mmCIF file of C-alpha atoms and ligand atoms in Angstrom:
data_model
loop_
_atom_site.group_PDB
_atom_site.id
_atom_site.type_symbol
_atom_site.label_atom_id
_atom_site.label_comp_id
_atom_site.label_asym_id
_atom_site.label_seq_id
_atom_site.Cartn_x
_atom_site.Cartn_y
_atom_site.Cartn_z
ATOM 1 C CA MET A 1 0.000 0.000 0.000
ATOM 2 C CA GLU A 2 1.326 3.448 -0.937
ATOM 3 C CA ASN A 3 2.282 5.569 2.015
ATOM 4 C CA LEU A 4 0.397 8.860 2.084
ATOM 5 C CA HIS A 5 1.717 10.037 5.461
ATOM 6 C CA THR A 6 2.541 13.718 5.667
ATOM 7 C CA THR A 7 3.655 16.246 8.246
ATOM 8 C CA TYR A 8 1.679 19.482 8.128
ATOM 9 C CA LEU A 9 2.156 22.314 10.680
ATOM 10 C CA GLY A 10 4.372 19.871 12.554
ATOM 11 C CA LEU A 11 1.407 17.478 12.932
ATOM 12 C CA LYS A 12 1.485 13.927 11.678
ATOM 13 C CA LEU A 13 -1.302 13.340 9.137
ATOM 14 C CA ARG A 14 -2.178 9.939 7.692
ATOM 15 C CA ASN A 15 -2.563 11.708 4.334
ATOM 16 C CA PRO A 16 -2.475 15.291 3.009
ATOM 17 C CA LEU A 17 -6.227 15.588 2.311
ATOM 18 C CA ILE A 18 -7.867 18.004 4.747
ATOM 19 C CA ALA A 19 -11.538 18.821 5.161
ATOM 20 C CA GLY A 20 -11.465 22.640 4.909
ATOM 21 C CA SER A 21 -13.404 24.977 7.143
ATOM 22 C CA CYS A 22 -17.050 25.174 6.040
ATOM 23 C CA GLY A 23 -20.590 24.468 7.233
ATOM 24 C CA LEU A 24 -19.931 20.726 6.982
ATOM 25 C CA THR A 25 -17.278 20.843 9.698
ATOM 26 C CA ASN A 26 -19.725 22.427 12.079
ATOM 27 C CA SER A 27 -21.220 19.222 13.505
ATOM 28 C CA ILE A 28 -19.684 16.421 15.553
ATOM 29 C CA SER A 29 -21.416 13.712 13.517
ATOM 30 C CA ASN A 30 -19.969 15.159 10.297
ATOM 31 C CA ILE A 31 -16.503 15.393 11.814
ATOM 32 C CA ARG A 32 -16.711 11.720 12.871
ATOM 33 C CA GLU A 33 -17.878 10.790 9.378
ATOM 34 C CA LEU A 34 -15.085 12.779 7.739
ATOM 35 C CA ALA A 35 -12.524 10.961 9.900
ATOM 36 C CA LYS A 36 -14.155 7.626 8.989
ATOM 37 C CA LYS A 37 -14.001 8.478 5.284
ATOM 38 C CA GLY A 38 -10.266 9.029 5.634
ATOM 39 C CA VAL A 39 -9.356 12.746 5.774
ATOM 40 C CA GLY A 40 -5.940 13.513 7.250
ATOM 41 C CA ALA A 41 -7.249 16.400 9.366
ATOM 42 C CA VAL A 42 -10.260 18.622 9.732
ATOM 43 C CA VAL A 43 -10.550 22.407 9.988
ATOM 44 C CA ILE A 44 -13.551 23.439 12.037
ATOM 45 C CA LYS A 45 -16.033 26.041 10.750
ATOM 46 C CA SER A 46 -14.617 29.474 11.585
ATOM 47 C CA LEU A 47 -15.546 31.642 14.431
ATOM 48 C CA PHE A 48 -15.991 35.029 12.770
ATOM 49 C CA GLU A 49 -14.571 38.143 14.339
ATOM 50 C CA GLU A 50 -17.908 39.848 14.026
ATOM 51 C CA GLN A 51 -19.415 37.165 16.245
ATOM 52 C CA ILE A 52 -17.000 38.174 18.910
ATOM 53 C CA HIS A 53 -18.096 41.775 18.601
ATOM 54 C CA VAL A 54 -21.638 40.553 19.020
ATOM 55 C CA GLU A 55 -20.554 38.697 22.124
ATOM 56 C CA ALA A 56 -18.685 41.708 23.404
ATOM 57 C CA GLU A 57 -21.672 43.985 22.906
ATOM 58 C CA LYS A 58 -23.866 41.428 24.582
ATOM 59 C CA VAL A 59 -21.714 41.577 27.662
ATOM 60 C CA ILE A 60 -21.547 45.378 27.568
ATOM 61 C CA ASN A 61 -25.316 45.689 27.183
ATOM 62 C CA ASN A 62 -26.018 42.753 29.466
ATOM 63 C CA ASP A 63 -28.159 41.558 26.577
ATOM 64 C CA VAL A 64 -28.671 37.854 27.058
ATOM 65 C CA GLY A 65 -30.796 37.730 23.910
ATOM 66 C CA GLY A 66 -27.563 38.151 22.043
ATOM 67 C CA VAL A 67 -28.149 39.250 18.503
ATOM 68 C CA SER A 68 -30.120 42.423 18.981
ATOM 69 C CA THR A 69 -26.917 44.149 17.900
ATOM 70 C CA PHE A 70 -27.688 43.277 14.315
ATOM 71 C CA ASN A 71 -30.887 45.272 14.469
ATOM 72 C CA HIS A 72 -29.136 48.454 15.480
ATOM 73 C CA ALA A 73 -29.314 51.414 13.127
ATOM 74 C CA PRO A 74 -26.637 51.152 10.460
ATOM 75 C CA ASP A 75 -24.802 54.130 11.851
ATOM 76 C CA THR A 76 -23.666 52.321 15.010
ATOM 77 C CA ILE A 77 -20.005 51.419 15.129
ATOM 78 C CA LEU A 78 -20.757 47.726 15.016
ATOM 79 C CA SER A 79 -23.070 47.908 12.041
ATOM 80 C CA LYS A 80 -20.638 50.114 10.203
ATOM 81 C CA ARG A 81 -17.878 47.627 10.852
ATOM 82 C CA ILE A 82 -20.039 44.812 9.544
ATOM 83 C CA TYR A 83 -21.207 46.621 6.448
ATOM 84 C CA ASP A 84 -17.566 47.466 5.731
ATOM 85 C CA TYR A 85 -16.965 43.734 5.351
ATOM 86 C CA GLU A 86 -19.808 42.660 3.178
ATOM 87 C CA GLU A 87 -18.439 39.190 2.438
ATOM 88 C CA ALA A 88 -18.258 38.292 6.065
ATOM 89 C CA TYR A 89 -21.681 39.718 6.747
ATOM 90 C CA SER A 90 -23.670 37.129 4.857
ATOM 91 C CA TYR A 91 -21.657 34.277 6.327
ATOM 92 C CA ILE A 92 -22.043 35.396 9.863
ATOM 93 C CA TYR A 93 -25.558 36.741 10.080
ATOM 94 C CA ASP A 94 -27.342 33.472 10.750
ATOM 95 C CA PHE A 95 -24.367 31.825 12.326
ATOM 96 C CA ALA A 96 -24.000 34.599 14.881
ATOM 97 C CA LYS A 97 -27.548 34.007 16.065
ATOM 98 C CA ARG A 98 -26.842 30.449 17.032
ATOM 99 C CA ASN A 99 -23.319 30.527 18.192
ATOM 100 C CA THR A 100 -21.457 32.107 20.992
ATOM 101 C CA LEU A 101 -17.839 32.003 21.786
ATOM 102 C CA GLY A 102 -18.493 29.658 24.699
ATOM 103 C CA LYS A 103 -20.357 27.279 22.415
ATOM 104 C CA TYR A 104 -17.487 27.386 19.938
ATOM 105 C CA LEU A 105 -14.972 26.468 22.609
ATOM 106 C CA GLY A 106 -17.202 23.658 23.865
ATOM 107 C CA PHE A 107 -17.595 22.432 20.321
ATOM 108 C CA LEU A 108 -13.837 22.374 19.776
ATOM 109 C CA GLU A 109 -13.351 20.312 22.933
ATOM 110 C CA GLU A 110 -15.985 17.839 21.844
ATOM 111 C CA ALA A 111 -14.633 17.647 18.302
ATOM 112 C CA LYS A 112 -11.149 16.920 19.599
ATOM 113 C CA LYS A 113 -12.450 14.117 21.807
ATOM 114 C CA SER A 114 -14.516 12.605 18.989
ATOM 115 C CA VAL A 115 -11.787 11.773 16.485
ATOM 116 C CA ASP A 116 -8.189 10.644 16.443
ATOM 117 C CA ILE A 117 -7.097 12.857 13.550
ATOM 118 C CA PRO A 118 -5.759 16.395 14.073
ATOM 119 C CA VAL A 119 -8.446 19.007 14.653
ATOM 120 C CA ILE A 120 -7.681 22.562 13.553
ATOM 121 C CA ALA A 121 -9.674 25.478 14.939
ATOM 122 C CA SER A 122 -10.329 28.476 12.742
ATOM 123 C CA ILE A 123 -10.930 32.140 13.349
ATOM 124 C CA ASN A 124 -11.815 34.651 10.707
ATOM 125 C CA CYS A 125 -10.214 38.008 11.413
ATOM 126 C CA VAL A 126 -10.762 41.360 9.779
ATOM 127 C CA SER A 127 -8.876 43.492 12.291
ATOM 128 C CA ASN A 128 -6.087 43.225 14.809
ATOM 129 C CA GLN A 129 -8.250 43.451 17.909
ATOM 130 C CA ASN A 130 -8.573 41.115 20.877
ATOM 131 C CA TRP A 131 -7.187 37.997 19.347
ATOM 132 C CA HIS A 132 -4.795 36.906 22.063
ATOM 133 C CA ALA A 133 -7.488 36.291 24.685
ATOM 134 C CA PHE A 134 -9.616 34.213 22.336
ATOM 135 C CA ALA A 135 -6.671 32.354 20.883
ATOM 136 C CA LYS A 136 -5.539 31.420 24.399
ATOM 137 C CA ARG A 137 -8.956 30.002 25.195
ATOM 138 C CA ILE A 138 -8.956 28.065 21.941
ATOM 139 C CA GLU A 139 -5.581 26.593 22.859
ATOM 140 C CA GLY A 140 -7.117 25.455 26.129
ATOM 141 C CA THR A 141 -9.599 23.225 24.287
ATOM 142 C CA GLY A 142 -6.856 20.788 23.255
ATOM 143 C CA VAL A 143 -7.131 21.319 19.489
ATOM 144 C CA ASP A 144 -3.984 20.648 17.479
ATOM 145 C CA ALA A 145 -3.567 23.917 15.568
ATOM 146 C CA LEU A 146 -5.220 27.217 14.780
ATOM 147 C CA GLU A 147 -5.998 28.513 11.306
ATOM 148 C CA LEU A 148 -6.303 32.291 11.127
ATOM 149 C CA ASN A 149 -8.406 33.243 8.170
ATOM 150 C CA ILE A 150 -7.292 36.820 7.553
ATOM 151 C CA TYR A 151 -9.270 38.465 4.864
ATOM 152 C CA ILE A 152 -8.729 42.144 4.308
ATOM 153 C CA LEU A 153 -10.530 43.214 1.158
ATOM 154 C CA PRO A 154 -8.459 46.106 -0.163
ATOM 155 C CA SER A 155 -11.522 48.241 -0.826
ATOM 156 C CA ASP A 156 -11.124 50.822 1.909
ATOM 157 C CA TRP A 157 -10.121 54.082 0.208
ATOM 158 C CA ARG A 158 -8.460 55.326 3.342
ATOM 159 C CA ARG A 159 -6.018 52.450 3.686
ATOM 160 C CA SER A 160 -2.880 51.925 1.618
ATOM 161 C CA GLY A 161 -1.563 48.485 0.662
ATOM 162 C CA GLU A 162 0.995 48.883 3.406
ATOM 163 C CA ASP A 163 -1.732 49.679 5.962
ATOM 164 C CA ASN A 164 -3.609 46.539 4.942
ATOM 165 C CA GLU A 165 -0.539 44.329 5.170
ATOM 166 C CA LYS A 166 0.274 45.741 8.587
ATOM 167 C CA ILE A 167 -2.975 44.241 9.878
ATOM 168 C CA TYR A 168 -1.802 40.750 8.883
ATOM 169 C CA TYR A 169 1.441 41.133 10.784
ATOM 170 C CA GLU A 170 -0.253 42.587 13.842
ATOM 171 C CA ILE A 171 -2.798 39.777 14.038
ATOM 172 C CA ILE A 172 -0.123 37.122 13.631
ATOM 173 C CA SER A 173 2.213 38.651 16.156
ATOM 174 C CA GLU A 174 -0.560 39.186 18.687
ATOM 175 C CA VAL A 175 -1.698 35.576 18.477
ATOM 176 C CA ARG A 176 1.831 34.131 18.336
ATOM 177 C CA ASN A 177 2.843 35.954 21.495
ATOM 178 C CA TYR A 178 0.120 34.267 23.482
ATOM 179 C CA ILE A 179 -0.144 30.703 22.281
ATOM 180 C CA ASN A 180 2.119 27.794 21.486
ATOM 181 C CA LEU A 181 -0.256 26.083 19.077
ATOM 182 C CA PRO A 182 0.980 25.803 15.498
ATOM 183 C CA ILE A 183 -0.613 28.568 13.449
ATOM 184 C CA ALA A 184 -1.629 28.499 9.799
ATOM 185 C CA VAL A 185 -2.730 31.652 7.995
ATOM 186 C CA LYS A 186 -5.377 31.319 5.338
ATOM 187 C CA THR A 187 -5.363 34.264 3.047
ATOM 188 C CA GLY A 188 -6.480 35.644 -0.302
ATOM 189 C CA PHE A 189 -4.544 36.879 -3.287
ATOM 190 C CA TYR A 190 -5.088 40.638 -2.991
ATOM 191 C CA PHE A 191 -1.480 41.670 -2.591
ATOM 192 C CA SER A 192 0.297 43.891 -5.086
ATOM 193 C CA SER A 193 3.392 41.709 -4.954
ATOM 194 C CA LEU A 194 1.900 38.399 -3.971
ATOM 195 C CA ALA A 195 5.156 36.417 -4.036
ATOM 196 C CA GLN A 196 6.978 38.848 -1.787
ATOM 197 C CA SER A 197 4.056 39.341 0.605
ATOM 198 C CA VAL A 198 3.484 35.612 1.012
ATOM 199 C CA LYS A 199 7.189 35.075 1.585
ATOM 200 C CA LYS A 200 7.203 37.760 4.270
ATOM 201 C CA LEU A 201 4.130 36.247 5.922
ATOM 202 C CA SER A 202 5.844 32.848 5.941
ATOM 203 C CA GLN A 203 8.705 34.374 7.924
ATOM 204 C CA THR A 204 6.549 35.503 10.843
ATOM 205 C CA GLY A 205 6.847 32.238 12.744
ATOM 206 C CA ILE A 206 3.631 30.710 11.413
ATOM 207 C CA LYS A 207 3.802 27.044 10.433
ATOM 208 C CA GLY A 208 1.667 27.139 7.318
ATOM 209 C CA LEU A 209 -0.106 29.234 4.704
ATOM 210 C CA VAL A 210 -3.403 28.146 3.203
ATOM 211 C CA LEU A 211 -3.694 29.487 -0.341
ATOM 212 C CA PHE A 212 -6.241 30.726 -1.104
ATOM 213 C CA ASN A 213 -9.398 31.693 0.587
ATOM 214 C CA ARG A 214 -12.058 31.822 -2.122
ATOM 215 C CA PRO A 215 -13.604 35.299 -2.084
ATOM 216 C CA TYR A 216 -17.311 35.559 -1.684
ATOM 217 C CA ASN A 217 -18.402 37.665 -4.616
ATOM 218 C CA THR A 218 -21.467 39.793 -4.894
ATOM 219 C CA ASP A 219 -23.454 39.689 -8.122
ATOM 220 C CA ILE A 220 -26.293 41.687 -9.641
ATOM 221 C CA ASP A 221 -29.753 40.248 -10.198
ATOM 222 C CA ILE A 222 -31.184 41.859 -13.346
ATOM 223 C CA ASP A 223 -34.735 40.644 -12.564
ATOM 224 C CA THR A 224 -34.992 42.204 -9.138
ATOM 225 C CA ILE A 225 -32.475 44.889 -10.088
ATOM 226 C CA GLY A 226 -30.822 44.247 -6.770
ATOM 227 C CA LEU A 227 -27.758 42.634 -5.328
ATOM 228 C CA GLY A 228 -27.256 38.898 -5.314
ATOM 229 C CA HIS A 229 -24.331 36.606 -4.688
ATOM 230 C CA GLY A 230 -21.894 34.817 -6.946
ATOM 231 C CA PRO A 231 -21.516 31.015 -6.927
ATOM 232 C CA ILE A 232 -21.095 29.719 -3.366
ATOM 233 C CA TYR A 233 -19.237 26.593 -4.467
ATOM 234 C CA SER A 234 -16.148 26.402 -6.607
ATOM 235 C CA THR A 235 -16.022 24.437 -9.841
ATOM 236 C CA ALA A 236 -13.456 21.843 -10.852
ATOM 237 C CA GLU A 237 -11.885 24.366 -13.257
ATOM 238 C CA GLU A 238 -10.889 26.747 -10.498
ATOM 239 C CA TYR A 239 -7.867 24.816 -9.226
ATOM 240 C CA THR A 240 -5.404 26.336 -11.718
ATOM 241 C CA HIS A 241 -5.096 29.693 -9.986
ATOM 242 C CA THR A 242 -3.964 28.093 -6.726
ATOM 243 C CA LEU A 243 -1.823 25.607 -8.653
ATOM 244 C CA ARG A 244 0.113 28.415 -10.324
ATOM 245 C CA TRP A 245 0.886 30.092 -6.994
ATOM 246 C CA ILE A 246 1.729 26.939 -5.074
ATOM 247 C CA SER A 247 4.111 26.112 -7.880
ATOM 248 C CA ILE A 248 5.682 29.598 -7.879
ATOM 249 C CA LEU A 249 5.968 29.868 -4.101
ATOM 250 C CA SER A 250 7.026 26.338 -3.244
ATOM 251 C CA GLY A 251 10.655 26.252 -2.169
ATOM 252 C CA HIS A 252 10.720 30.013 -1.522
ATOM 253 C CA VAL A 253 8.717 30.213 1.693
ATOM 254 C CA SER A 254 9.603 29.378 5.274
ATOM 255 C CA CYS A 255 6.502 27.363 6.145
ATOM 256 C CA ASP A 256 4.173 24.685 4.766
ATOM 257 C CA LEU A 257 1.864 25.514 1.874
ATOM 258 C CA CYS A 258 -1.644 24.103 1.888
ATOM 259 C CA ALA A 259 -3.608 24.371 -1.370
ATOM 260 C CA SER A 260 -7.249 25.422 -1.238
ATOM 261 C CA THR A 261 -9.849 26.163 -3.947
ATOM 262 C CA GLY A 262 -11.102 24.109 -6.829
ATOM 263 C CA VAL A 263 -9.853 20.662 -5.847
ATOM 264 C CA HIS A 264 -12.699 18.334 -6.826
ATOM 265 C CA ASP A 265 -10.916 15.094 -7.778
ATOM 266 C CA HIS A 266 -7.727 13.086 -7.345
ATOM 267 C CA LYS A 267 -6.161 14.665 -10.432
ATOM 268 C CA ALA A 268 -6.314 18.199 -9.052
ATOM 269 C CA PHE A 269 -5.186 16.839 -5.662
ATOM 270 C CA ILE A 270 -2.101 15.179 -7.183
ATOM 271 C CA LYS A 271 -1.318 18.303 -9.230
ATOM 272 C CA GLN A 272 -1.218 20.458 -6.101
ATOM 273 C CA LEU A 273 1.199 18.015 -4.476
ATOM 274 C CA LEU A 274 3.374 17.932 -7.606
ATOM 275 C CA ALA A 275 3.418 21.740 -7.498
ATOM 276 C CA GLY A 276 4.740 21.558 -3.935
ATOM 277 C CA ALA A 277 1.731 21.683 -1.591
ATOM 278 C CA THR A 278 2.295 20.023 1.788
ATOM 279 C CA ALA A 279 -1.424 19.407 2.135
ATOM 280 C CA VAL A 280 -4.653 20.159 0.266
ATOM 281 C CA GLN A 281 -8.022 21.314 1.582
ATOM 282 C CA ILE A 282 -11.398 20.630 0.032
ATOM 283 C CA ALA A 283 -14.800 22.145 0.765
ATOM 284 C CA SER A 284 -17.050 22.553 -2.314
ATOM 285 C CA ALA A 285 -16.341 19.012 -3.519
ATOM 286 C CA MET A 286 -17.767 17.659 -0.249
ATOM 287 C CA TYR A 287 -20.932 19.699 -0.745
ATOM 288 C CA LYS A 288 -21.322 18.659 -4.370
ATOM 289 C CA GLU A 289 -20.242 15.007 -4.217
ATOM 290 C CA GLY A 290 -20.805 14.079 -0.577
ATOM 291 C CA PHE A 291 -18.168 12.642 1.737
ATOM 292 C CA ASP A 292 -17.483 9.696 -0.599
ATOM 293 C CA ILE A 293 -15.305 12.094 -2.579
ATOM 294 C CA ILE A 294 -12.690 11.570 0.173
ATOM 295 C CA PRO A 295 -12.023 7.833 -0.374
ATOM 296 C CA GLU A 296 -12.308 8.468 -4.133
ATOM 297 C CA ILE A 297 -9.522 11.063 -4.051
ATOM 298 C CA LEU A 298 -7.349 8.887 -1.802
ATOM 299 C CA LYS A 299 -7.874 5.764 -3.905
ATOM 300 C CA GLY A 300 -7.229 7.653 -7.151
ATOM 301 C CA THR A 301 -4.015 9.018 -5.662
ATOM 302 C CA SER A 302 -2.817 5.588 -4.469
ATOM 303 C CA ASN A 303 -3.486 4.105 -7.909
ATOM 304 C CA TRP A 304 -1.611 6.936 -9.597
ATOM 305 C CA MET A 305 1.344 6.512 -7.210
ATOM 306 C CA LYS A 306 1.437 2.787 -7.937
ATOM 307 C CA LYS A 307 1.377 3.429 -11.679
ATOM 308 C CA HIS A 308 4.267 5.892 -11.429
ATOM 309 C CA ASN A 309 6.245 3.930 -8.819
ATOM 310 C CA PHE A 310 6.015 6.503 -6.051
ATOM 311 C CA ASP A 311 6.011 4.873 -2.597
ATOM 312 C CA THR A 312 5.571 8.058 -0.593
ATOM 313 C CA VAL A 313 4.092 11.509 -1.088
ATOM 314 C CA ASP A 314 7.509 13.016 -0.387
ATOM 315 C CA SER A 315 8.941 11.187 -3.386
ATOM 316 C CA PHE A 316 6.854 13.275 -5.812
ATOM 317 C CA ARG A 317 5.901 16.389 -3.846
ATOM 318 C CA GLY A 318 7.242 19.528 -5.512
ATOM 319 C CA LYS A 319 8.518 17.718 -8.604
ATOM 320 C CA LEU A 320 6.914 20.404 -10.766
ATOM 321 C CA CYS A 321 7.387 23.499 -8.653
ATOM 322 C CA LYS A 322 9.023 26.511 -10.227
ATOM 323 C CA SER A 323 11.613 27.108 -7.523
ATOM 324 C CA ASN A 324 14.492 26.908 -9.963
ATOM 325 C CA LEU A 325 13.170 29.629 -12.209
ATOM 326 C CA GLU A 326 14.322 33.198 -11.651
ATOM 327 C CA ASN A 327 11.120 34.758 -13.000
ATOM 328 C CA PRO A 328 8.333 32.247 -13.692
ATOM 329 C CA ALA A 329 6.192 34.983 -15.267
ATOM 330 C CA ALA A 330 8.631 35.193 -18.207
ATOM 331 C CA ILE A 331 8.284 31.450 -18.895
ATOM 332 C CA GLU A 332 4.491 31.664 -18.596
ATOM 333 C CA ARG A 333 4.521 34.561 -21.053
ATOM 334 C CA VAL A 334 6.421 32.516 -23.669
ATOM 335 C CA GLN A 335 4.024 29.573 -23.238
ATOM 336 C CA PHE A 336 1.064 31.914 -23.499
ATOM 337 C CA MET A 337 2.346 33.419 -26.749
ATOM 338 C CA LYS A 338 3.062 29.993 -28.269
ATOM 339 C CA LEU A 339 -0.392 28.688 -27.356
ATOM 340 C CA TYR A 340 -2.454 31.692 -28.370
ATOM 341 C CA SER A 341 -0.610 32.402 -31.589
ATOM 342 C CA GLY A 342 -1.661 28.907 -32.798
ATOM 343 C CA ILE A 343 -5.395 29.643 -32.368
ATOM 344 C CA GLU A 344 -7.043 31.322 -35.373
HETATM 345 C C1 LIG B 1 -20.642 27.020 2.506
HETATM 346 C C2 LIG B 1 -19.212 27.401 2.776
HETATM 347 C C3 LIG B 1 -18.840 27.867 4.035
HETATM 348 C C4 LIG B 1 -17.525 28.247 4.274
HETATM 349 N N1 LIG B 1 -17.158 28.680 5.520
HETATM 350 C C5 LIG B 1 -15.860 29.002 5.772
HETATM 351 C C6 LIG B 1 -15.433 29.381 7.060
HETATM 352 O O1 LIG B 1 -16.193 29.446 8.021
HETATM 353 N N2 LIG B 1 -14.123 29.681 7.241
HETATM 354 C C7 LIG B 1 -13.205 29.607 6.232
HETATM 355 O O2 LIG B 1 -12.013 29.874 6.463
HETATM 356 N N3 LIG B 1 -13.582 29.232 4.992
HETATM 357 C C8 LIG B 1 -14.872 28.930 4.747
HETATM 358 N N4 LIG B 1 -15.248 28.527 3.491
HETATM 359 C C9 LIG B 1 -14.230 28.519 2.424
HETATM 360 C C10 LIG B 1 -13.633 27.108 2.215
HETATM 361 O O3 LIG B 1 -12.931 26.652 3.363
HETATM 362 C C11 LIG B 1 -12.644 27.110 1.049
HETATM 363 O O4 LIG B 1 -11.524 27.936 1.340
HETATM 364 C C12 LIG B 1 -13.258 27.605 -0.260
HETATM 365 O O5 LIG B 1 -14.581 27.128 -0.406
HETATM 366 C C13 LIG B 1 -12.433 27.151 -1.461
HETATM 367 O O6 LIG B 1 -12.253 25.745 -1.455
HETATM 368 P P1 LIG B 1 -13.165 24.766 -2.364
HETATM 369 O O7 LIG B 1 -12.941 25.144 -3.773
HETATM 370 O O8 LIG B 1 -12.644 23.381 -2.036
HETATM 371 O O9 LIG B 1 -14.557 24.973 -1.924
HETATM 372 C C14 LIG B 1 -16.560 28.143 3.237
HETATM 373 C C15 LIG B 1 -16.940 27.626 1.989
HETATM 374 C C16 LIG B 1 -18.246 27.258 1.750
HETATM 375 C C17 LIG B 1 -18.618 26.720 0.402
#
């Protein structure tokens, strides 16, 4: 049997396939099922920063009902903060009603006790406030690592690129100073010099980078002439963007790289590993195909390894990364010209 063992964030995983943070990792029965189906680790549904503000306001207002905050006039500080981060808003609105920080911590404890694979907690941050206290409490639940989903949409006219990047470093340093858990940072691709920014992030003492968060996009509904949302789930064609960047960054960063977005089958999974990913997360594929996609991906990978005489993941990981190229963009440009000039 091919050996799929991997070390990610310093944790031993039976294989590099990770159930990414999403609504499916928000129940103990699902987490048990995911472990049974064979995932190497699971990332729990995120606790969103805005939920913590809700909690904080609840304490300040002694409002045991909890979510009345969301009904405040839009000119309150909280509402303004939320409307500033439209993507997060739709995710958290319903979730915030049902969940409290205490419940999240209790859930993490239970999740950890329920399975014998690594359990990774997740918090979704949009600012550099208050993270150490919450991170410390998360560490106390016994989970194996913490994924910080830092998503700063560079749409605030008042903030420069440098201002935005500063928030990443402040969040990381605040959390790192208070906990010993391995930390992964899940981030997007809105950096003006992505390669350099990711490299700098990898040098902050974090153990891994999850590339990329898939942005929630708004859309326009021409029937209602109002706002709608873009596709919630990725398609199988979307893996190439992440593949390009894993391939470019692999070998240049000081931490593990975990691929996320568009992995729907064993082929895309293998490609990410060939590009240099330490591990790969899936979310949409589990929604679309059910949890049986997990053994399918693992079986497909084992068969491929057998066919190509690879005994371990390490023996082929990074075989096709671009670490030896000075400027991969120049090579891509030549390929692009060759390909497109042949199409009439
Ligand atoms: C319904 C849904 C809920 C999600 N919730 C979270 C979340 O709470 N935290 C997070 O970091 N990512 C969340 N994600 C993003 C996924 O973890 C993943 O990064 C993204 O969907 C791209 O991967 P995929 O192409 O395999 O779906 C969610 C995705 C979906 C579809």
